[in-house]
Amino acid sequence: MTIPATTQPPAPPAGAVSAASTPGSTVRRRPRASLRSRLRKDWQMLVLMIPGALCLLLFFYIPILGNVIAFQEYYPFITIPEAQWVGLWNFIDLFHDEQFLVALRNTLVLAAVQLVLFFPVPILLALIVDSMMTPRFRKAFQSIVYLPHFLSWVLVIALFQQMLGGAGFINQFLASHGMDTIPFMTNPSTFPLLVTLQTIWKDAGWGMIIFLAALASIPASLYESAAMDGAGRLHRIWHITLPGMRPVIVLLLILQLGSILTVGFEQFILQRDAVGPDAAEVLDTYSYYAGVIGGSWSMGAAAGLAKGIVGTILILAANKVAHLLGEDGIYRGSSK
C-alpha cells in the first residue's frame, strides 16, 4: 500500500512577512519617500504642470476675489477698498427684482428641458456608432456629428434662421403650398425647445466622445461570451454596455447638475431681441445687462455668486447621492 506524500505549502520568500501566519502581527510598510526625493523624481511632470497651474491661478482663482463687490456698493470708477460695505443687501434687492426672478425662472425651465432632452442624446449616438460594423461608415458618421461643435453660435443661429426663419426654407415651402407659416424662431412659448434643438445639433456629437471612450474600456470577451450564450444585441446593450458606461454616465450627470444654471450666453443674447427678454433672459444675460449695461456691478456680481453657490451645492448633493447608490461620483467618499 502506497502512502500519499503530504503536500507542503510553498515557502514564503526570504524577508517577506506573512500577517496570516502569525495572528496579531502587523504588515511592514515601505518607508515613505521624502518630499525632496519625490520632487527630484517627478521634476519633469512638475515643470509641465507650471503653465496650466499659472493659467488656472490667473484666470480662475484670482478673479474669484472680485466677488467681494457683491457685498459692496461698488462703482466702476472707484477702487474696491473705497467701496462701501452693504452686507447682504445686494442679494436682498436681487430677489426683489422682477427681472431677476424672470431670468431665474427661464434658467430653471431651460436647464430642465436640456437635462431631459439633451443629456441622453450623446449616449444614444455613442451606442449607434459602436454598433456600426463598417469602420469607414463609422468614421464618416463621427466626423459629421463632430463638425457642428466647431461652429460659432452666430453661424449656428444663422443656419437655423435660414431653415426655420420667417423667410426660411420650411416656411417658404409651406407658403408655396398654400399653408400658414409657422414662427419657429420668434415664438416665446416654444423657445426652450428651439434652443435645446440648437444645443443638441451643435454639441451632442462632441459629448459623444467621452461615452465612446467608456465603451472602448469594456472587454470584448464579455460580448463574445454573451453571444455564445445566445444573447441578442439588445440584451448585450442592456446587460453589458449600459452597466459598463454607468460610472461615466453618473459622473457626467453630476457635472451637468453642477452647471445646470449655466445654460449659455451667446446663444441667448443673439436671439433675445427676436423672442423678447421675458423668454430669453437667463442668469448670464441678466448679469451682463444689470452689471455692464445697467452699471449695477454689485448686483451683477451678486447674481453670478448666487449661481455659483447653487451649482456647488447641487454638485455636493448629487455626489452624496451617488455615494449612497454605490457609485464613485466625481470623487470617492471617505468610507471607500
mmCIF file of C-alpha atoms in Angstrom:
data_model
loop_
_atom_site.group_PDB
_atom_site.id
_atom_site.type_symbol
_atom_site.label_atom_id
_atom_site.label_comp_id
_atom_site.label_asym_id
_atom_site.label_seq_id
_atom_site.Cartn_x
_atom_site.Cartn_y
_atom_site.Cartn_z
ATOM 1 C CA MET A 1 0.000 0.000 0.000
ATOM 2 C CA THR A 2 1.368 3.334 -1.080
ATOM 3 C CA ILE A 3 1.087 6.214 1.346
ATOM 4 C CA PRO A 4 0.479 9.528 -0.421
ATOM 5 C CA ALA A 5 3.036 12.207 0.234
ATOM 6 C CA THR A 6 1.890 15.154 2.316
ATOM 7 C CA THR A 7 1.505 18.358 0.289
ATOM 8 C CA GLN A 8 3.530 21.157 1.828
ATOM 9 C CA PRO A 9 2.571 24.806 1.271
ATOM 10 C CA PRO A 10 5.117 26.845 -0.687
ATOM 11 C CA ALA A 11 7.650 28.548 1.490
ATOM 12 C CA PRO A 12 7.359 32.336 1.618
ATOM 13 C CA PRO A 13 10.170 34.267 0.004
ATOM 14 C CA ALA A 14 13.027 35.268 2.211
ATOM 15 C CA GLY A 15 12.428 38.535 4.008
ATOM 16 C CA ALA A 16 8.641 38.500 3.460
ATOM 17 C CA VAL A 17 6.349 38.848 6.468
ATOM 18 C CA SER A 18 3.042 36.957 6.495
ATOM 19 C CA ALA A 19 0.290 38.533 8.544
ATOM 20 C CA ALA A 20 -1.983 35.459 8.268
ATOM 21 C CA SER A 21 0.590 33.007 9.657
ATOM 22 C CA THR A 22 1.157 34.967 12.854
ATOM 23 C CA PRO A 23 -2.075 36.332 14.314
ATOM 24 C CA GLY A 24 -1.740 39.811 15.646
ATOM 25 C CA SER A 25 1.324 40.588 13.569
ATOM 26 C CA THR A 26 1.457 43.781 11.529
ATOM 27 C CA VAL A 27 2.445 44.159 7.879
ATOM 28 C CA ARG A 28 5.631 46.061 7.318
ATOM 29 C CA ARG A 29 5.263 49.003 5.020
ATOM 30 C CA ARG A 30 7.917 50.530 2.866
ATOM 31 C CA PRO A 31 9.198 53.788 4.280
ATOM 32 C CA ARG A 32 7.616 56.744 2.534
ATOM 33 C CA ALA A 33 9.929 58.666 0.253
ATOM 34 C CA SER A 34 10.864 62.138 1.382
ATOM 35 C CA LEU A 35 9.440 65.238 -0.300
ATOM 36 C CA ARG A 36 12.848 66.114 -1.721
ATOM 37 C CA SER A 37 13.293 62.713 -3.351
ATOM 38 C CA ARG A 38 9.771 62.823 -4.810
ATOM 39 C CA LEU A 39 10.386 66.303 -6.241
ATOM 40 C CA ARG A 40 13.647 65.098 -7.748
ATOM 41 C CA LYS A 41 11.913 62.061 -9.234
ATOM 42 C CA ASP A 42 8.943 63.895 -10.778
ATOM 43 C CA TRP A 43 10.506 67.251 -11.676
ATOM 44 C CA GLN A 44 9.685 66.862 -15.388
ATOM 45 C CA MET A 45 5.958 66.452 -14.634
ATOM 46 C CA LEU A 46 6.040 69.414 -12.249
ATOM 47 C CA VAL A 47 7.652 71.638 -14.894
ATOM 48 C CA LEU A 48 4.996 70.633 -17.441
ATOM 49 C CA MET A 49 2.316 71.465 -14.882
ATOM 50 C CA ILE A 50 3.509 75.045 -14.272
ATOM 51 C CA PRO A 51 1.843 76.739 -17.330
ATOM 52 C CA GLY A 52 -1.513 75.117 -16.612
ATOM 53 C CA ALA A 53 -1.323 75.985 -12.917
ATOM 54 C CA LEU A 54 -0.443 79.622 -13.710
ATOM 55 C CA CYS A 55 -3.325 79.852 -16.182
ATOM 56 C CA LEU A 56 -5.698 78.382 -13.600
ATOM 57 C CA LEU A 57 -4.433 80.792 -10.948
ATOM 58 C CA LEU A 58 -4.560 83.952 -13.099
ATOM 59 C CA PHE A 59 -7.856 83.421 -14.905
ATOM 60 C CA PHE A 60 -9.913 81.357 -12.432
ATOM 61 C CA TYR A 61 -8.772 81.740 -8.820
ATOM 62 C CA ILE A 62 -7.590 85.369 -8.647
ATOM 63 C CA PRO A 63 -10.828 86.665 -10.311
ATOM 64 C CA ILE A 64 -12.778 84.915 -7.542
ATOM 65 C CA LEU A 65 -11.547 87.687 -5.222
ATOM 66 C CA GLY A 66 -13.560 90.164 -7.312
ATOM 67 C CA ASN A 67 -16.776 88.624 -5.991
ATOM 68 C CA VAL A 68 -16.260 90.777 -2.918
ATOM 69 C CA ILE A 69 -18.075 93.609 -4.743
ATOM 70 C CA ALA A 70 -21.280 91.567 -4.324
ATOM 71 C CA PHE A 71 -21.175 92.753 -0.688
ATOM 72 C CA GLN A 72 -20.319 96.373 -1.527
ATOM 73 C CA GLU A 73 -21.873 99.386 -3.207
ATOM 74 C CA TYR A 74 -19.312 99.364 -5.990
ATOM 75 C CA TYR A 75 -18.990 101.708 -8.974
ATOM 76 C CA PRO A 76 -16.516 101.261 -11.851
ATOM 77 C CA PHE A 77 -14.568 104.481 -11.166
ATOM 78 C CA ILE A 78 -13.644 103.733 -7.554
ATOM 79 C CA THR A 79 -11.360 101.078 -6.126
ATOM 80 C CA ILE A 80 -12.647 98.085 -4.219
ATOM 81 C CA PRO A 81 -11.258 99.304 -0.828
ATOM 82 C CA GLU A 82 -13.057 102.640 -1.356
ATOM 83 C CA ALA A 83 -16.458 100.988 -1.931
ATOM 84 C CA GLN A 84 -18.967 100.989 0.914
ATOM 85 C CA TRP A 85 -19.826 97.652 2.537
ATOM 86 C CA VAL A 86 -23.548 96.826 2.443
ATOM 87 C CA GLY A 87 -23.554 93.210 3.630
ATOM 88 C CA LEU A 88 -26.290 91.066 2.056
ATOM 89 C CA TRP A 89 -28.439 93.950 0.798
ATOM 90 C CA ASN A 90 -27.469 93.303 -2.822
ATOM 91 C CA PHE A 91 -28.788 89.752 -2.520
ATOM 92 C CA ILE A 92 -31.992 91.007 -0.863
ATOM 93 C CA ASP A 93 -32.500 93.537 -3.677
ATOM 94 C CA LEU A 94 -31.723 90.803 -6.189
ATOM 95 C CA PHE A 95 -34.572 88.563 -5.054
ATOM 96 C CA HIS A 96 -36.950 91.553 -5.084
ATOM 97 C CA ASP A 97 -36.054 92.366 -8.692
ATOM 98 C CA GLU A 98 -38.766 91.070 -11.057
ATOM 99 C CA GLN A 99 -36.331 90.818 -13.972
ATOM 100 C CA PHE A 100 -34.025 88.589 -11.913
ATOM 101 C CA LEU A 101 -36.936 86.322 -10.991
ATOM 102 C CA VAL A 102 -37.854 86.082 -14.680
ATOM 103 C CA ALA A 103 -34.241 85.190 -15.524
ATOM 104 C CA LEU A 104 -34.163 82.586 -12.729
ATOM 105 C CA ARG A 105 -37.439 81.021 -13.934
ATOM 106 C CA ASN A 106 -36.252 80.878 -17.548
ATOM 107 C CA THR A 107 -32.909 79.394 -16.486
ATOM 108 C CA LEU A 108 -34.547 76.628 -14.450
ATOM 109 C CA VAL A 109 -37.010 75.767 -17.258
ATOM 110 C CA LEU A 110 -34.269 75.692 -19.898
ATOM 111 C CA ALA A 111 -31.963 73.663 -17.650
ATOM 112 C CA ALA A 112 -34.677 71.063 -17.009
ATOM 113 C CA VAL A 113 -35.568 70.791 -20.718
ATOM 114 C CA GLN A 114 -31.920 70.480 -21.732
ATOM 115 C CA LEU A 115 -31.224 67.907 -18.997
ATOM 116 C CA VAL A 116 -34.113 65.701 -20.149
ATOM 117 C CA LEU A 117 -33.736 66.109 -23.917
ATOM 118 C CA PHE A 118 -30.015 66.767 -24.421
ATOM 119 C CA PHE A 119 -28.260 64.507 -21.917
ATOM 120 C CA PRO A 120 -29.415 61.118 -23.388
ATOM 121 C CA VAL A 121 -28.552 62.082 -26.988
ATOM 122 C CA PRO A 122 -24.722 61.658 -26.738
ATOM 123 C CA ILE A 123 -25.287 58.251 -25.114
ATOM 124 C CA LEU A 124 -27.574 57.161 -27.964
ATOM 125 C CA LEU A 125 -25.095 58.455 -30.552
ATOM 126 C CA ALA A 126 -22.271 56.509 -28.882
ATOM 127 C CA LEU A 127 -24.366 53.315 -28.951
ATOM 128 C CA ILE A 128 -25.187 53.894 -32.630
ATOM 129 C CA VAL A 129 -21.534 54.457 -33.553
ATOM 130 C CA ASP A 130 -20.420 51.443 -31.515
ATOM 131 C CA SER A 131 -22.950 49.185 -33.251
ATOM 132 C CA MET A 132 -21.814 50.155 -36.766
ATOM 133 C CA MET A 133 -19.943 47.291 -38.393
ATOM 134 C CA THR A 134 -18.232 49.223 -41.203
ATOM 135 C CA PRO A 135 -15.218 51.244 -39.947
ATOM 136 C CA ARG A 136 -15.367 53.625 -42.918
ATOM 137 C CA PHE A 137 -19.030 54.460 -42.309
ATOM 138 C CA ARG A 138 -18.360 54.806 -38.568
ATOM 139 C CA LYS A 139 -15.537 57.276 -39.201
ATOM 140 C CA ALA A 140 -17.657 59.318 -41.619
ATOM 141 C CA PHE A 141 -20.571 59.418 -39.151
ATOM 142 C CA GLN A 142 -18.311 60.586 -36.309
ATOM 143 C CA SER A 143 -16.825 63.372 -38.460
ATOM 144 C CA ILE A 144 -20.281 64.599 -39.443
ATOM 145 C CA VAL A 145 -21.593 64.772 -35.878
ATOM 146 C CA TYR A 146 -18.357 66.356 -34.539
ATOM 147 C CA LEU A 147 -18.350 69.163 -37.101
ATOM 148 C CA PRO A 148 -21.097 71.466 -35.659
ATOM 149 C CA HIS A 149 -19.191 71.792 -32.360
ATOM 150 C CA PHE A 150 -16.534 73.874 -34.118
ATOM 151 C CA LEU A 151 -19.043 76.389 -35.485
ATOM 152 C CA SER A 152 -19.715 79.606 -33.591
ATOM 153 C CA TRP A 153 -23.157 80.340 -32.172
ATOM 154 C CA VAL A 154 -23.516 83.184 -34.674
ATOM 155 C CA LEU A 155 -23.204 80.745 -37.560
ATOM 156 C CA VAL A 156 -25.410 78.109 -35.900
ATOM 157 C CA ILE A 157 -28.255 80.575 -35.338
ATOM 158 C CA ALA A 158 -27.849 81.928 -38.876
ATOM 159 C CA LEU A 159 -28.228 78.390 -40.233
ATOM 160 C CA PHE A 160 -31.354 77.821 -38.131
ATOM 161 C CA GLN A 161 -32.692 81.167 -39.349
ATOM 162 C CA GLN A 162 -32.182 80.057 -42.939
ATOM 163 C CA MET A 163 -34.087 76.851 -42.248
ATOM 164 C CA LEU A 164 -36.769 77.853 -39.713
ATOM 165 C CA GLY A 165 -36.995 81.667 -40.007
ATOM 166 C CA GLY A 166 -39.871 83.629 -41.480
ATOM 167 C CA ALA A 167 -38.202 83.595 -44.910
ATOM 168 C CA GLY A 168 -36.550 80.246 -44.311
ATOM 169 C CA PHE A 169 -36.766 77.070 -46.338
ATOM 170 C CA ILE A 170 -39.597 75.414 -44.386
ATOM 171 C CA ASN A 171 -41.856 78.490 -44.261
ATOM 172 C CA GLN A 172 -41.292 79.136 -47.959
ATOM 173 C CA PHE A 173 -42.300 75.549 -48.646
ATOM 174 C CA LEU A 174 -45.459 75.952 -46.518
ATOM 175 C CA ALA A 175 -46.361 79.271 -48.226
ATOM 176 C CA SER A 176 -45.819 77.840 -51.699
ATOM 177 C CA HIS A 177 -48.326 75.054 -50.908
ATOM 178 C CA GLY A 178 -50.963 77.438 -49.551
ATOM 179 C CA MET A 179 -50.379 76.731 -45.859
ATOM 180 C CA ASP A 180 -49.823 79.187 -42.992
ATOM 181 C CA THR A 181 -46.251 79.892 -41.995
ATOM 182 C CA ILE A 182 -45.014 78.975 -38.501
ATOM 183 C CA PRO A 183 -42.924 81.431 -36.397
ATOM 184 C CA PHE A 184 -40.348 78.898 -35.237
ATOM 185 C CA MET A 185 -37.676 81.496 -34.391
ATOM 186 C CA THR A 186 -39.864 84.162 -32.766
ATOM 187 C CA ASN A 187 -42.374 82.175 -30.690
ATOM 188 C CA PRO A 188 -41.630 82.683 -26.948
ATOM 189 C CA SER A 189 -43.637 79.610 -25.893
ATOM 190 C CA THR A 190 -41.518 77.205 -27.989
ATOM 191 C CA PHE A 191 -38.219 78.986 -27.381
ATOM 192 C CA PRO A 192 -36.922 76.392 -24.821
ATOM 193 C CA LEU A 193 -37.416 73.603 -27.369
ATOM 194 C CA LEU A 194 -35.747 75.688 -30.085
ATOM 195 C CA VAL A 195 -32.587 76.409 -28.054
ATOM 196 C CA THR A 196 -32.438 72.773 -26.906
ATOM 197 C CA LEU A 197 -32.598 71.639 -30.535
ATOM 198 C CA GLN A 198 -29.783 74.054 -31.381
ATOM 199 C CA THR A 199 -27.689 72.739 -28.481
ATOM 200 C CA ILE A 200 -28.273 69.122 -29.498
ATOM 201 C CA TRP A 201 -27.276 69.821 -33.107
ATOM 202 C CA LYS A 202 -24.135 71.704 -32.064
ATOM 203 C CA ASP A 203 -22.761 69.746 -29.084
ATOM 204 C CA ALA A 204 -24.278 66.244 -28.941
ATOM 205 C CA GLY A 205 -21.615 64.806 -31.260
ATOM 206 C CA TRP A 206 -18.837 66.339 -29.184
ATOM 207 C CA GLY A 207 -20.329 64.969 -25.983
ATOM 208 C CA MET A 208 -20.355 61.519 -27.570
ATOM 209 C CA ILE A 209 -16.536 61.267 -27.371
ATOM 210 C CA ILE A 210 -16.433 60.532 -23.642
ATOM 211 C CA PHE A 211 -19.046 57.790 -23.949
ATOM 212 C CA LEU A 212 -17.131 56.207 -26.842
ATOM 213 C CA ALA A 213 -14.067 56.112 -24.580
ATOM 214 C CA ALA A 214 -16.172 54.399 -21.907
ATOM 215 C CA LEU A 215 -17.362 51.844 -24.467
ATOM 216 C CA ALA A 216 -13.772 51.114 -25.524
ATOM 217 C CA SER A 217 -12.920 50.139 -21.935
ATOM 218 C CA ILE A 218 -15.470 47.287 -21.882
ATOM 219 C CA PRO A 219 -13.709 43.939 -22.570
ATOM 220 C CA ALA A 220 -14.713 42.345 -25.897
ATOM 221 C CA SER A 221 -14.674 38.929 -24.219
ATOM 222 C CA LEU A 222 -17.875 39.838 -22.373
ATOM 223 C CA TYR A 223 -19.700 40.382 -25.678
ATOM 224 C CA GLU A 224 -18.264 37.165 -27.125
ATOM 225 C CA SER A 225 -19.356 35.138 -24.079
ATOM 226 C CA ALA A 226 -22.824 36.677 -24.177
ATOM 227 C CA ALA A 227 -23.145 35.967 -27.908
ATOM 228 C CA MET A 228 -22.143 32.328 -27.344
ATOM 229 C CA ASP A 229 -24.862 32.101 -24.679
ATOM 230 C CA GLY A 230 -27.421 33.309 -27.193
ATOM 231 C CA ALA A 231 -27.819 36.927 -26.029
ATOM 232 C CA GLY A 232 -29.150 39.246 -28.712
ATOM 233 C CA ARG A 233 -27.947 42.779 -29.471
ATOM 234 C CA LEU A 234 -30.450 44.464 -27.136
ATOM 235 C CA HIS A 235 -29.642 42.057 -24.296
ATOM 236 C CA ARG A 236 -25.923 42.767 -24.694
ATOM 237 C CA ILE A 237 -26.557 46.518 -24.621
ATOM 238 C CA TRP A 238 -28.770 46.253 -21.538
ATOM 239 C CA HIS A 239 -26.646 43.809 -19.520
ATOM 240 C CA ILE A 240 -23.081 44.700 -20.649
ATOM 241 C CA THR A 241 -22.853 48.067 -22.396
ATOM 242 C CA LEU A 242 -25.016 50.214 -20.134
ATOM 243 C CA PRO A 243 -23.579 48.797 -16.855
ATOM 244 C CA GLY A 244 -20.085 49.394 -18.255
ATOM 245 C CA MET A 245 -20.947 53.012 -19.061
ATOM 246 C CA ARG A 246 -22.757 53.660 -15.769
ATOM 247 C CA PRO A 247 -19.818 55.266 -13.850
ATOM 248 C CA VAL A 248 -19.200 57.716 -16.699
ATOM 249 C CA ILE A 249 -22.915 58.483 -17.032
ATOM 250 C CA VAL A 250 -23.170 59.208 -13.290
ATOM 251 C CA LEU A 251 -20.034 61.379 -13.385
ATOM 252 C CA LEU A 252 -21.252 63.498 -16.308
ATOM 253 C CA LEU A 253 -24.742 63.758 -14.824
ATOM 254 C CA ILE A 254 -23.275 65.184 -11.602
ATOM 255 C CA LEU A 255 -21.173 67.692 -13.567
ATOM 256 C CA GLN A 256 -24.256 68.615 -15.609
ATOM 257 C CA LEU A 257 -26.197 69.276 -12.398
ATOM 258 C CA GLY A 258 -23.372 71.476 -11.146
ATOM 259 C CA SER A 259 -23.594 73.704 -14.209
ATOM 260 C CA ILE A 260 -27.364 73.469 -14.512
ATOM 261 C CA LEU A 261 -27.766 77.238 -14.045
ATOM 262 C CA THR A 262 -25.187 77.956 -16.769
ATOM 263 C CA VAL A 263 -27.354 77.451 -19.829
ATOM 264 C CA GLY A 264 -25.344 79.767 -22.074
ATOM 265 C CA PHE A 265 -24.775 83.395 -23.008
ATOM 266 C CA GLU A 266 -24.118 83.955 -26.723
ATOM 267 C CA GLN A 267 -26.970 81.691 -27.799
ATOM 268 C CA PHE A 268 -29.483 83.722 -25.799
ATOM 269 C CA ILE A 269 -28.178 87.217 -26.301
ATOM 270 C CA LEU A 270 -28.253 86.674 -30.086
ATOM 271 C CA GLN A 271 -31.948 85.655 -30.005
ATOM 272 C CA ARG A 272 -33.098 87.898 -27.156
ATOM 273 C CA ASP A 273 -34.499 90.621 -29.401
ATOM 274 C CA ALA A 274 -36.409 88.108 -31.563
ATOM 275 C CA VAL A 275 -38.391 86.460 -28.733
ATOM 276 C CA GLY A 276 -38.189 89.153 -26.040
ATOM 277 C CA PRO A 277 -36.448 89.264 -22.649
ATOM 278 C CA ASP A 278 -39.361 87.524 -20.917
ATOM 279 C CA ALA A 279 -38.465 84.319 -22.788
ATOM 280 C CA ALA A 280 -34.722 84.672 -23.449
ATOM 281 C CA GLU A 281 -33.452 86.347 -20.270
ATOM 282 C CA VAL A 282 -31.281 83.904 -18.287
ATOM 283 C CA LEU A 283 -28.933 84.458 -15.353
ATOM 284 C CA ASP A 284 -25.858 85.009 -17.540
ATOM 285 C CA THR A 285 -27.573 87.650 -19.707
ATOM 286 C CA TYR A 286 -29.094 89.237 -16.576
ATOM 287 C CA SER A 287 -25.600 89.652 -15.070
ATOM 288 C CA TYR A 288 -24.415 91.281 -18.295
ATOM 289 C CA TYR A 289 -27.334 93.694 -18.628
ATOM 290 C CA ALA A 290 -27.501 94.528 -14.908
ATOM 291 C CA GLY A 291 -23.748 94.850 -14.403
ATOM 292 C CA VAL A 292 -22.159 96.049 -17.641
ATOM 293 C CA ILE A 293 -25.072 97.773 -19.402
ATOM 294 C CA GLY A 294 -27.017 98.956 -16.351
ATOM 295 C CA GLY A 295 -23.949 99.972 -14.335
ATOM 296 C CA SER A 296 -25.006 97.958 -11.248
ATOM 297 C CA TRP A 297 -21.847 95.910 -10.969
ATOM 298 C CA SER A 298 -22.617 94.759 -7.447
ATOM 299 C CA MET A 299 -25.996 93.345 -8.469
ATOM 300 C CA GLY A 300 -24.406 91.520 -11.414
ATOM 301 C CA ALA A 301 -21.713 90.084 -9.152
ATOM 302 C CA ALA A 302 -24.355 89.028 -6.616
ATOM 303 C CA ALA A 303 -26.303 87.192 -9.345
ATOM 304 C CA GLY A 304 -23.175 85.387 -10.534
ATOM 305 C CA LEU A 305 -22.119 84.489 -6.990
ATOM 306 C CA ALA A 306 -25.589 83.146 -6.149
ATOM 307 C CA LYS A 307 -25.471 80.987 -9.287
ATOM 308 C CA GLY A 308 -22.055 79.598 -8.311
ATOM 309 C CA ILE A 309 -23.179 78.786 -4.763
ATOM 310 C CA VAL A 310 -26.267 76.940 -6.008
ATOM 311 C CA GLY A 311 -24.130 74.972 -8.507
ATOM 312 C CA THR A 312 -21.667 73.959 -5.786
ATOM 313 C CA ILE A 313 -24.499 72.794 -3.514
ATOM 314 C CA LEU A 314 -26.022 70.750 -6.351
ATOM 315 C CA ILE A 315 -22.669 69.071 -7.132
ATOM 316 C CA LEU A 316 -22.066 68.132 -3.482
ATOM 317 C CA ALA A 317 -25.642 66.844 -3.060
ATOM 318 C CA ALA A 318 -25.559 64.826 -6.294
ATOM 319 C CA ASN A 319 -22.157 63.383 -5.382
ATOM 320 C CA LYS A 320 -23.519 62.352 -1.966
ATOM 321 C CA VAL A 321 -26.489 60.630 -3.612
ATOM 322 C CA ALA A 322 -24.075 58.829 -5.970
ATOM 323 C CA HIS A 323 -22.109 57.545 -2.960
ATOM 324 C CA LEU A 324 -25.316 56.287 -1.337
ATOM 325 C CA LEU A 325 -26.120 54.400 -4.572
ATOM 326 C CA GLY A 326 -22.670 52.788 -4.592
ATOM 327 C CA GLU A 327 -21.082 54.952 -7.288
ATOM 328 C CA ASP A 328 -17.795 56.851 -7.034
ATOM 329 C CA GLY A 329 -19.173 60.163 -8.343
ATOM 330 C CA ILE A 330 -16.642 62.926 -9.051
ATOM 331 C CA TYR A 331 -14.572 61.939 -6.001
ATOM 332 C CA ARG A 332 -14.639 58.996 -3.625
ATOM 333 C CA GLY A 333 -16.179 59.215 -0.195
ATOM 334 C CA SER A 334 -14.166 58.810 2.977
ATOM 335 C CA SER A 335 -15.656 55.333 3.566
ATOM 336 C CA LYS A 336 -14.071 53.909 0.384
#
